[in-house]
C-alpha cells in the first residue's frame, strides 16, 4: 500500500464469536493501537461503511443478518474475516450450530488468523483490505465508464 | 391512549459490540414492553463436550466468552477437580485468585468504557480502554495471551508468576490505582454522567429478587450476595467486604462496579502478600466419574457450572448458567416504562455478555 487516499469506515459485526476477537477489534480503535490515525472510523451504519469486519462463524440465525448487512453496504466494499472462527469455524467447527466461516454467507476478501486475532494482525488485515478496496474502486469506476460509453 | 408501535433494536446496533435483539413496544417515546430474542451467537459448545477429550475441552469452554475466559476455564477445572477428588497446590489457588481479580479489573474497565460510549462521552471511553491495556499487558506477560489465556489445567495452572513479576505487578497496580481514581471520579462527580444515570432504570430490591438478578445488579439493589465468600480458590483466606449500593438505579450499578475495581486491587495485594511457595500443579490420572456443581463470582455475577462424567474420557454433560442470562429478566423489567432514548444505557447497565448467554 503506497498511501491511503481515502478514509475508509468500518462496520463491525459479531457473528458468533466468543467476544475475544470483538474486544480486540475495539482495542484497535482505542488509544494504544488507534487505527483512527489512518482515518479509519468505526461506524454503526452499514450504509456508511467501506470495510466489513466480521468476527465469529456463521450459524443459521445470523446468516441472514450478515448477508443483509453486506447487501446494505454500498459498492465497492471489502469483507475482512477476523479470527479463526470467522475464517473456518475454529474451535467451534464441530459444534452443531456452526455452519462454517463467514465465506459460507458472503464473499470474503481478507482472512485474519489468530485466536484471538491480535490487534496487530487485525490492523494488518485492514491495511490489506485498503489495497483490495483500491483495486475494487478502480474496477468499479472502469465498469461505470464502460456502461456510460455503451449508452 | 396513543398508538403503539414496535421498534426493533439490534441485532446490529452502534452501542452493542455483540448482537442481541429486542422488540420494543413503544407508546410515543415510552417503552411499554420489551421482548428479547436471543440466539444469534449460539454455537452449541456445551454439546461439544461429547466430542472432545475432557482435558482438551478446557480450550473450548474458555471460549464461551473472551472477557471472562479465565474464569470459565477455572470453573471447569474446579468442577473436574471436584469430581476426581484432586486437591490442587496452594500456590495454584493463589495464582487463580490473582488472575480472577485481574479479569474482573479489565472487565469492569471495559464496561465503564462502553458505558461512557453509550452516553456519548467518547474521551472517557478512550481513557478507560487505555488503562485496560495495562492489565492486558500484565496478562500477556504472565500467561502469553491478551484475551484467551489457556493457563488453567485440571490439577492446577500451567504457568507460574515468579515473585519479582508479582512485585512488579503490585507496583504497577499501585500506580494505576491513582489514575483509575481520577478516571472514576469523572463518573461519580460529573453532572452530565449523573444526569444520564441517576434515577434511570430502577430495579427495586423486591424486583431484583423476583427476577433472580445476580452480581452487581443484585448488589446495587442493596442485597449482599457474592459467591467469592464461599471461599473457592484462595478467597477463603482473603479479607474483603461485599460491596452494595442503595439507590437501585443505573448510577448505583456504576458505583458498585467502580468500588469493585478498588476492591480487586486490594485483593490482589493481599494475595501477593500471602502467596506460598511450592508446586503449581499436580498430576491427574484417570477419567472423571461423577458429577459436580461449581459456583463462581464472575465480573457480571454468579455463574453456575455443572459437569457429569461416566468414567470415560468424554464427559456426558456440561452446562453453564452464565450471569447475563440470569440478568435478562431484570433487563426486561427495567426497560418497561423507560424512555426510548435510555434503552442503550439500560441494556449496558446489566453489563451484557451475549456470547456467554448464548454459548
Ligand atoms: S477466533 Fe478465538 S477468540 Fe476469536 S471469536 Fe473465535 S474463539 Fe473467540
XYZ file of C-alpha atoms and ligand atoms in Angstrom:
518
model
C 0.000 0.000 0.000
C 1.668 3.220 -1.121
C -0.561 5.736 0.506
C -4.042 5.961 1.801
C -6.130 8.228 -0.328
C -9.453 7.795 1.406
C -10.568 7.430 4.980
C -12.382 4.123 4.958
C -15.029 3.435 7.558
C -15.531 0.163 9.304
C -18.627 -1.768 10.118
C -18.128 -4.405 12.765
C -20.478 -7.309 13.309
C -20.119 -10.145 15.747
C -21.231 -13.322 14.010
C -20.994 -15.996 16.641
C -17.696 -15.097 18.188
C -16.667 -15.677 21.764
C -16.170 -11.951 22.258
C -12.405 -12.340 22.272
C -11.997 -11.091 18.743
C -14.599 -8.357 19.248
C -12.777 -6.781 22.119
C -9.597 -6.950 20.082
C -11.360 -5.164 17.232
C -12.431 -2.488 19.689
C -8.907 -2.401 21.121
C -7.703 -1.469 17.626
C -9.870 1.616 17.769
C -8.683 2.776 21.187
C -5.524 4.705 22.111
C -2.866 2.004 22.175
C -3.430 0.707 18.652
C -5.523 3.541 17.315
C -6.488 2.898 13.707
C -8.110 6.303 13.657
C -4.707 7.700 12.752
C -5.299 6.146 9.314
C -8.629 7.903 9.111
C -10.451 4.700 9.924
C -13.594 5.135 11.960
C -15.936 2.542 13.348
C -19.451 3.287 12.214
C -22.634 1.554 13.237
C -24.323 2.238 9.949
C -23.800 -0.223 7.110
C -24.646 2.450 4.557
C -21.621 4.482 5.633
C -19.173 1.614 5.643
C -16.476 0.509 3.225
C -14.941 -2.327 5.180
C -16.968 -5.025 6.857
C -15.210 -6.716 9.781
C -16.876 -9.940 10.816
C -15.833 -11.968 13.832
C -17.054 -15.447 14.588
C -18.576 -18.141 12.443
C -21.905 -18.336 10.712
C -24.937 -20.095 12.141
C -28.499 -20.462 10.920
C -29.743 -17.440 12.780
C -27.090 -14.895 11.911
C -26.571 -15.926 8.293
C -29.390 -13.698 7.133
C -28.204 -10.801 9.322
C -24.675 -10.908 7.929
C -25.981 -11.152 4.408
C -28.363 -8.274 4.916
C -25.665 -6.023 6.376
C -23.398 -6.872 3.475
C -26.112 -6.071 0.956
C -26.772 -2.717 2.578
C -23.182 -1.581 2.173
C -22.538 0.476 -0.945
C -20.105 -0.704 -3.646
C -17.146 -1.000 -3.603
C -16.813 -2.907 -0.340
C -14.367 -5.287 1.283
C -15.004 -8.044 3.799
C -12.442 -8.975 6.427
C -12.917 -12.174 8.433
C -11.308 -11.650 11.836
C -10.178 -14.644 13.877
C -10.016 -18.294 13.084
C -13.732 -18.708 13.841
C -14.576 -16.307 11.073
C -12.112 -17.983 8.722
C -13.424 -21.527 9.041
C -15.296 -22.094 12.289
C -12.230 -22.551 14.505
C -12.716 -24.434 17.769
C -16.438 -24.462 17.207
C -16.174 -26.096 13.808
C -17.689 -29.343 15.087
C -20.420 -27.663 17.108
C -23.878 -28.499 15.811
C -24.950 -24.935 15.278
C -21.976 -23.672 13.287
C -22.164 -23.792 9.511
C -18.605 -22.607 8.987
C -16.628 -19.464 8.300
C -18.016 -16.172 7.089
C -17.381 -17.184 3.489
C -20.362 -19.517 3.811
C -22.602 -16.452 3.748
C -20.783 -13.673 1.881
C -17.597 -13.381 -0.213
C -14.542 -12.699 1.973
C -11.517 -10.757 0.729
C -9.087 -10.874 3.636
C -8.658 -13.562 6.291
C -7.062 -12.617 9.614
C -5.798 -15.619 11.583
C -5.443 -15.985 15.326
C -7.497 -16.981 18.311
C -7.930 -14.349 19.454
C -6.654 -12.354 16.484
C -4.104 -9.907 17.809
C -4.750 -6.202 17.225
C -1.577 -6.009 15.122
C -2.936 -8.762 12.895
C -6.305 -7.042 12.631
C -4.658 -3.767 11.625
C -2.588 -5.651 9.085
C -5.766 -7.187 7.708
C -7.460 -3.812 7.491
C -4.464 -2.338 5.673
C -4.567 -5.245 3.223
C -8.260 -4.566 2.817
C -7.439 -0.989 1.838
C -5.374 -2.328 -1.078
C -8.246 -4.537 -2.145
C -10.614 -1.628 -1.786
C -8.428 0.484 -4.076
C -8.457 -2.143 -6.761
C -12.158 -2.683 -6.454
C -12.701 1.033 -6.742
C -10.709 1.186 -9.950
C -12.611 -1.744 -11.412
C -15.858 -0.184 -10.285
C -15.025 3.125 -11.976
C -13.922 1.405 -15.176
C -17.134 -0.594 -15.289
C -19.130 2.562 -14.768
C -17.296 4.337 -17.580
C -17.886 1.460 -19.942
C -21.522 1.440 -19.079
C -21.647 5.150 -19.868
C -19.874 4.621 -23.210
C -22.261 1.925 -24.384
C -25.291 4.010 -23.563
C -54.257 6.205 24.588
C -51.758 6.852 21.872
C -50.974 4.304 19.227
C -48.462 1.583 19.940
C -45.603 0.859 17.634
C -42.920 -1.770 17.684
C -39.326 -0.746 17.094
C -36.678 -3.399 16.616
C -33.409 -2.821 18.499
C -30.428 -4.805 17.249
C -29.057 -7.333 16.485
C -26.597 -4.935 14.923
C -26.591 -1.641 16.786
C -23.900 1.018 17.233
C -23.708 0.708 21.019
C -23.655 -3.044 21.018
C -20.437 -4.833 20.376
C -22.461 -8.014 20.344
C -25.782 -8.939 18.808
C -28.875 -9.031 20.944
C -32.291 -8.320 19.644
C -35.123 -6.562 21.435
C -38.535 -5.747 20.121
C -39.535 -2.552 21.889
C -43.220 -1.801 22.123
C -43.482 1.969 22.271
C -46.201 4.347 23.241
C -44.897 7.659 21.969
C -41.424 7.835 23.476
C -42.068 5.411 26.322
C -41.241 1.755 26.200
C -44.163 -0.260 27.469
C -42.772 -3.674 26.812
C -39.527 -5.223 25.681
C -39.415 -8.634 24.084
C -35.908 -10.059 23.890
C -34.866 -12.645 21.374
C -31.536 -14.346 21.675
C -29.656 -16.996 19.743
C -27.561 -15.054 17.259
C -24.336 -16.190 18.864
C -25.394 -19.696 19.755
C -22.672 -22.159 18.865
C -23.697 -25.206 20.850
C -20.417 -25.572 22.640
C -21.848 -27.419 25.617
C -22.616 -30.331 23.368
C -19.066 -30.313 22.063
C -18.119 -31.912 25.377
C -19.127 -35.234 23.877
C -16.589 -34.913 21.111
C -13.534 -33.612 22.946
C -11.376 -35.343 25.495
C -12.022 -33.824 28.915
C -8.550 -32.281 29.013
C -8.998 -30.708 25.593
C -12.430 -29.387 26.413
C -10.704 -26.792 28.566
C -9.815 -24.934 25.392
C -13.416 -24.955 24.241
C -15.002 -23.867 27.495
C -12.599 -20.949 27.788
C -14.025 -19.664 24.576
C -17.516 -19.254 25.996
C -16.530 -15.648 26.407
C -13.383 -13.703 25.696
C -13.819 -11.403 28.689
C -14.154 -13.991 31.442
C -12.188 -16.644 29.611
C -10.022 -17.260 32.633
C -12.973 -17.763 34.936
C -14.759 -20.144 32.623
C -11.626 -22.231 32.394
C -11.282 -22.119 36.133
C -14.894 -23.129 36.714
C -14.363 -26.130 34.510
C -11.107 -27.063 36.191
C -12.662 -26.774 39.655
C -15.605 -28.895 38.563
C -13.481 -31.720 37.210
C -11.149 -31.495 40.206
C -14.132 -31.896 42.470
C -15.362 -34.939 40.556
C -11.925 -36.539 40.599
C -11.143 -35.519 44.159
C -7.989 -33.662 43.275
C -6.580 -31.173 45.754
C -4.604 -28.514 43.915
C -1.473 -26.909 45.423
C -1.941 -23.729 47.417
C 0.191 -21.684 45.088
C -2.094 -22.582 42.202
C -5.079 -21.424 44.240
C -3.489 -18.050 44.830
C -2.442 -17.699 41.216
C -6.015 -18.426 40.165
C -7.264 -15.800 42.592
C -4.890 -13.194 41.201
C -5.839 -13.910 37.617
C -9.518 -13.866 38.557
C -9.214 -10.407 40.032
C -7.213 -9.193 37.059
C -10.057 -10.437 34.851
C -12.523 -8.531 36.963
C -10.426 -5.389 36.691
C -10.194 -5.472 32.950
C -13.815 -6.409 32.586
C -15.034 -3.536 34.766
C -12.800 -1.027 32.972
C -14.093 -2.323 29.668
C -17.643 -1.909 30.876
C -17.028 1.614 32.152
C -15.665 2.474 28.720
C -18.640 1.043 26.906
C -21.000 2.834 29.258
C -19.231 6.139 28.602
C -19.523 5.470 24.891
C -23.232 4.756 25.284
C -23.910 8.132 26.825
C -21.681 9.823 24.305
C -18.605 10.599 26.403
C -16.064 9.463 23.868
C -12.881 10.640 25.583
C -13.829 8.847 28.773
C -14.325 5.690 26.757
C -10.849 6.033 25.310
C -9.282 6.607 28.741
C -10.929 3.543 30.228
C -9.691 1.399 27.405
C -6.221 2.867 27.608
C -5.977 1.840 31.242
C -7.344 -1.551 30.481
C -4.437 -2.134 28.120
C -2.027 -2.045 31.073
C -3.822 -5.012 32.569
C -3.812 -6.819 29.248
C -0.049 -6.271 29.115
C 0.237 -7.926 32.504
C -1.849 -10.811 31.285
C 0.364 -11.127 28.288
C 3.497 -11.096 30.410
C 2.135 -13.722 32.788
C 0.115 -16.009 30.526
C 1.136 -15.252 26.970
C -2.336 -14.225 25.792
C -4.273 -10.999 25.752
C -7.801 -12.342 25.917
C -7.638 -16.118 25.734
C -5.111 -17.380 28.237
C -5.276 -21.182 28.350
C -3.396 -21.244 31.625
C -5.774 -23.365 33.666
C -5.328 -27.060 33.718
C -7.083 -29.796 35.596
C -4.962 -30.094 38.714
C -3.600 -26.556 38.844
C -2.268 -23.960 36.471
C 0.186 -24.178 33.613
C 2.284 -21.097 34.264
C 3.804 -19.621 37.354
C 4.341 -15.964 38.138
C 7.643 -15.577 39.914
C 7.952 -13.289 42.883
C 9.671 -10.471 41.040
C 6.864 -10.448 38.497
C 4.268 -10.345 41.252
C 6.049 -7.454 42.913
C 6.248 -5.558 39.639
C 2.551 -6.110 39.149
C 1.756 -4.770 42.586
C 3.854 -1.677 41.857
C 2.010 -1.213 38.588
C -1.333 -1.590 40.324
C -0.305 0.995 42.915
C 0.410 3.467 40.163
C -2.692 2.537 38.281
C -4.924 2.954 41.279
C -4.227 6.676 41.382
C -5.031 7.027 37.702
C -8.153 4.926 37.942
C -9.277 7.037 40.885
C -9.066 10.171 38.751
C -10.943 8.457 35.979
C -13.725 7.084 38.130
C -14.140 10.440 39.818
C -15.420 11.661 36.486
C -18.104 9.006 36.569
C -19.010 9.714 40.139
C -18.846 13.507 40.173
C -19.556 14.767 36.689
C -23.077 16.121 36.483
C -23.601 15.027 32.875
C -22.966 11.462 33.904
C -25.254 11.781 36.887
C -27.919 13.244 34.637
C -27.903 10.238 32.413
C -27.688 7.611 35.134
C -29.375 8.808 38.322
C -32.902 7.565 38.740
C -32.737 5.706 35.447
C -33.547 2.013 35.294
C -34.603 1.411 38.840
C -34.663 -2.214 39.892
C -36.003 -2.386 43.409
C -34.901 -4.921 45.954
C -38.088 -6.935 45.519
C -37.858 -6.908 41.741
C -34.221 -7.933 41.862
C -35.169 -10.959 43.938
C -38.234 -11.857 41.886
C -36.300 -11.628 38.643
C -33.321 -13.509 40.022
C -30.736 -10.830 39.315
C -27.107 -11.639 40.012
C -23.848 -9.805 40.558
C -23.658 -6.030 40.543
C -27.334 -5.800 39.527
C -28.286 -7.501 42.772
C -25.695 -5.706 44.879
C -26.736 -2.319 43.550
C -30.216 -3.094 44.858
C -28.736 -3.404 48.318
C -28.575 -7.163 48.578
C -25.244 -8.531 49.693
C -24.528 -11.602 47.609
C -21.106 -12.546 46.422
C -20.122 -16.128 45.708
C -16.484 -15.305 46.376
C -17.482 -15.529 50.012
C -17.886 -19.287 49.508
C -14.114 -19.336 49.663
C -13.215 -21.122 46.436
C -9.608 -20.789 45.225
C -7.856 -18.659 47.848
C -10.788 -16.355 48.614
C -11.253 -18.044 51.966
C -8.007 -16.501 53.221
C -8.718 -13.055 51.896
C -10.415 -10.335 53.780
C -12.963 -8.319 51.820
C -16.422 -6.901 52.257
C -19.310 -7.287 49.877
C -19.930 -4.012 48.125
C -23.522 -2.918 47.883
C -25.366 0.127 46.649
C -28.650 1.515 47.844
C -30.259 3.586 45.122
C -31.107 0.640 42.843
C -30.580 2.763 39.717
C -28.030 2.755 36.907
C -25.804 5.086 38.873
C -25.718 2.678 41.796
C -24.679 -0.119 39.481
C -21.916 2.064 38.104
C -20.811 2.898 41.628
C -20.777 -0.729 42.735
C -18.598 -1.715 39.822
C -16.239 1.179 40.428
C -15.836 0.189 44.068
C -15.201 -3.365 42.978
C -12.298 -2.157 40.903
C -10.582 -0.842 44.008
C -11.565 -3.941 45.911
C -9.848 -6.053 43.260
C -6.647 -4.047 43.650
C -6.869 -4.791 47.322
C -7.488 -8.499 46.914
C -4.545 -8.801 44.554
C -2.291 -7.064 47.071
C -3.392 -9.399 49.831
C -2.957 -12.439 47.631
C 0.532 -11.407 46.579
C 1.496 -10.848 50.207
C 0.256 -14.285 51.237
C 1.137 -16.462 48.267
C 3.071 -19.549 49.394
C 5.960 -21.145 47.531
C 5.556 -24.581 46.045
C 4.409 -26.507 43.013
C 1.710 -25.116 40.752
C 0.030 -28.298 39.597
C -0.491 -31.921 40.464
C -0.710 -34.848 38.080
C -4.168 -36.062 37.311
C -4.717 -39.682 36.390
C -7.833 -41.479 35.250
C -11.145 -40.184 33.973
C -13.849 -38.261 35.783
C -16.723 -40.327 37.084
C -19.484 -38.465 38.871
C -20.975 -35.024 38.852
C -20.195 -31.631 40.302
C -21.625 -28.174 40.700
C -19.393 -25.128 40.864
C -20.392 -21.564 41.609
C -18.107 -18.674 40.767
C -18.405 -14.932 41.003
C -17.664 -13.530 37.587
C -17.495 -9.805 36.871
C -21.119 -9.935 35.766
C -22.342 -12.059 38.621
C -22.686 -15.600 39.712
C -22.009 -18.336 37.175
C -23.071 -21.907 37.829
C -21.291 -24.825 36.226
C -22.445 -28.416 36.110
C -20.450 -31.335 34.783
C -21.084 -35.047 34.673
C -18.666 -37.754 33.640
C -19.153 -41.511 33.347
C -15.623 -42.770 33.678
C -14.698 -42.376 30.023
C -12.529 -39.620 28.661
C -15.580 -37.817 27.314
C -17.906 -36.105 29.757
C -21.539 -36.657 29.056
C -22.872 -33.325 30.182
C -21.587 -29.812 30.630
C -23.857 -26.954 31.498
C -23.118 -23.351 32.333
C -25.636 -20.862 33.666
C -23.992 -17.568 32.928
C -24.681 -14.302 34.756
C -26.007 -12.309 31.818
C -28.597 -14.972 31.155
C -29.801 -14.601 34.727
C -29.926 -10.829 34.344
C -32.080 -10.719 31.218
C -35.407 -10.838 33.135
C -34.205 -7.853 35.157
C -33.291 -6.049 31.961
C -36.774 -6.612 30.599
C -38.130 -5.310 33.889
C -36.104 -2.080 33.883
C -36.883 -1.437 30.232
C -40.597 -1.291 30.957
C -41.598 2.327 31.278
C -38.237 3.813 30.357
C -37.605 6.472 27.734
C -36.759 5.186 24.298
C -33.528 7.191 24.333
C -32.383 5.432 27.504
C -32.609 1.961 26.051
C -28.920 1.681 25.050
C -27.782 2.701 28.520
C -30.133 0.333 30.245
C -29.024 -2.530 28.064
C -25.470 -1.696 29.050
C -26.062 -1.372 32.765
C -26.584 -5.102 33.111
C -23.132 -5.461 31.531
C -24.411 -7.803 28.849
C -22.151 -10.545 27.624
C -24.083 -12.122 24.824
C -21.596 -14.792 23.906
C -21.863 -16.121 27.479
C -25.619 -16.020 27.401
C -25.978 -17.971 24.230
C -22.846 -20.094 24.308
S -11.168 -16.852 16.916
Fe -10.956 -17.435 19.082
S -11.029 -15.502 20.189
Fe -11.815 -15.110 18.158
S -14.009 -15.342 18.326
Fe -13.191 -17.331 17.726
S -12.872 -18.452 19.608
Fe -13.094 -16.290 20.137
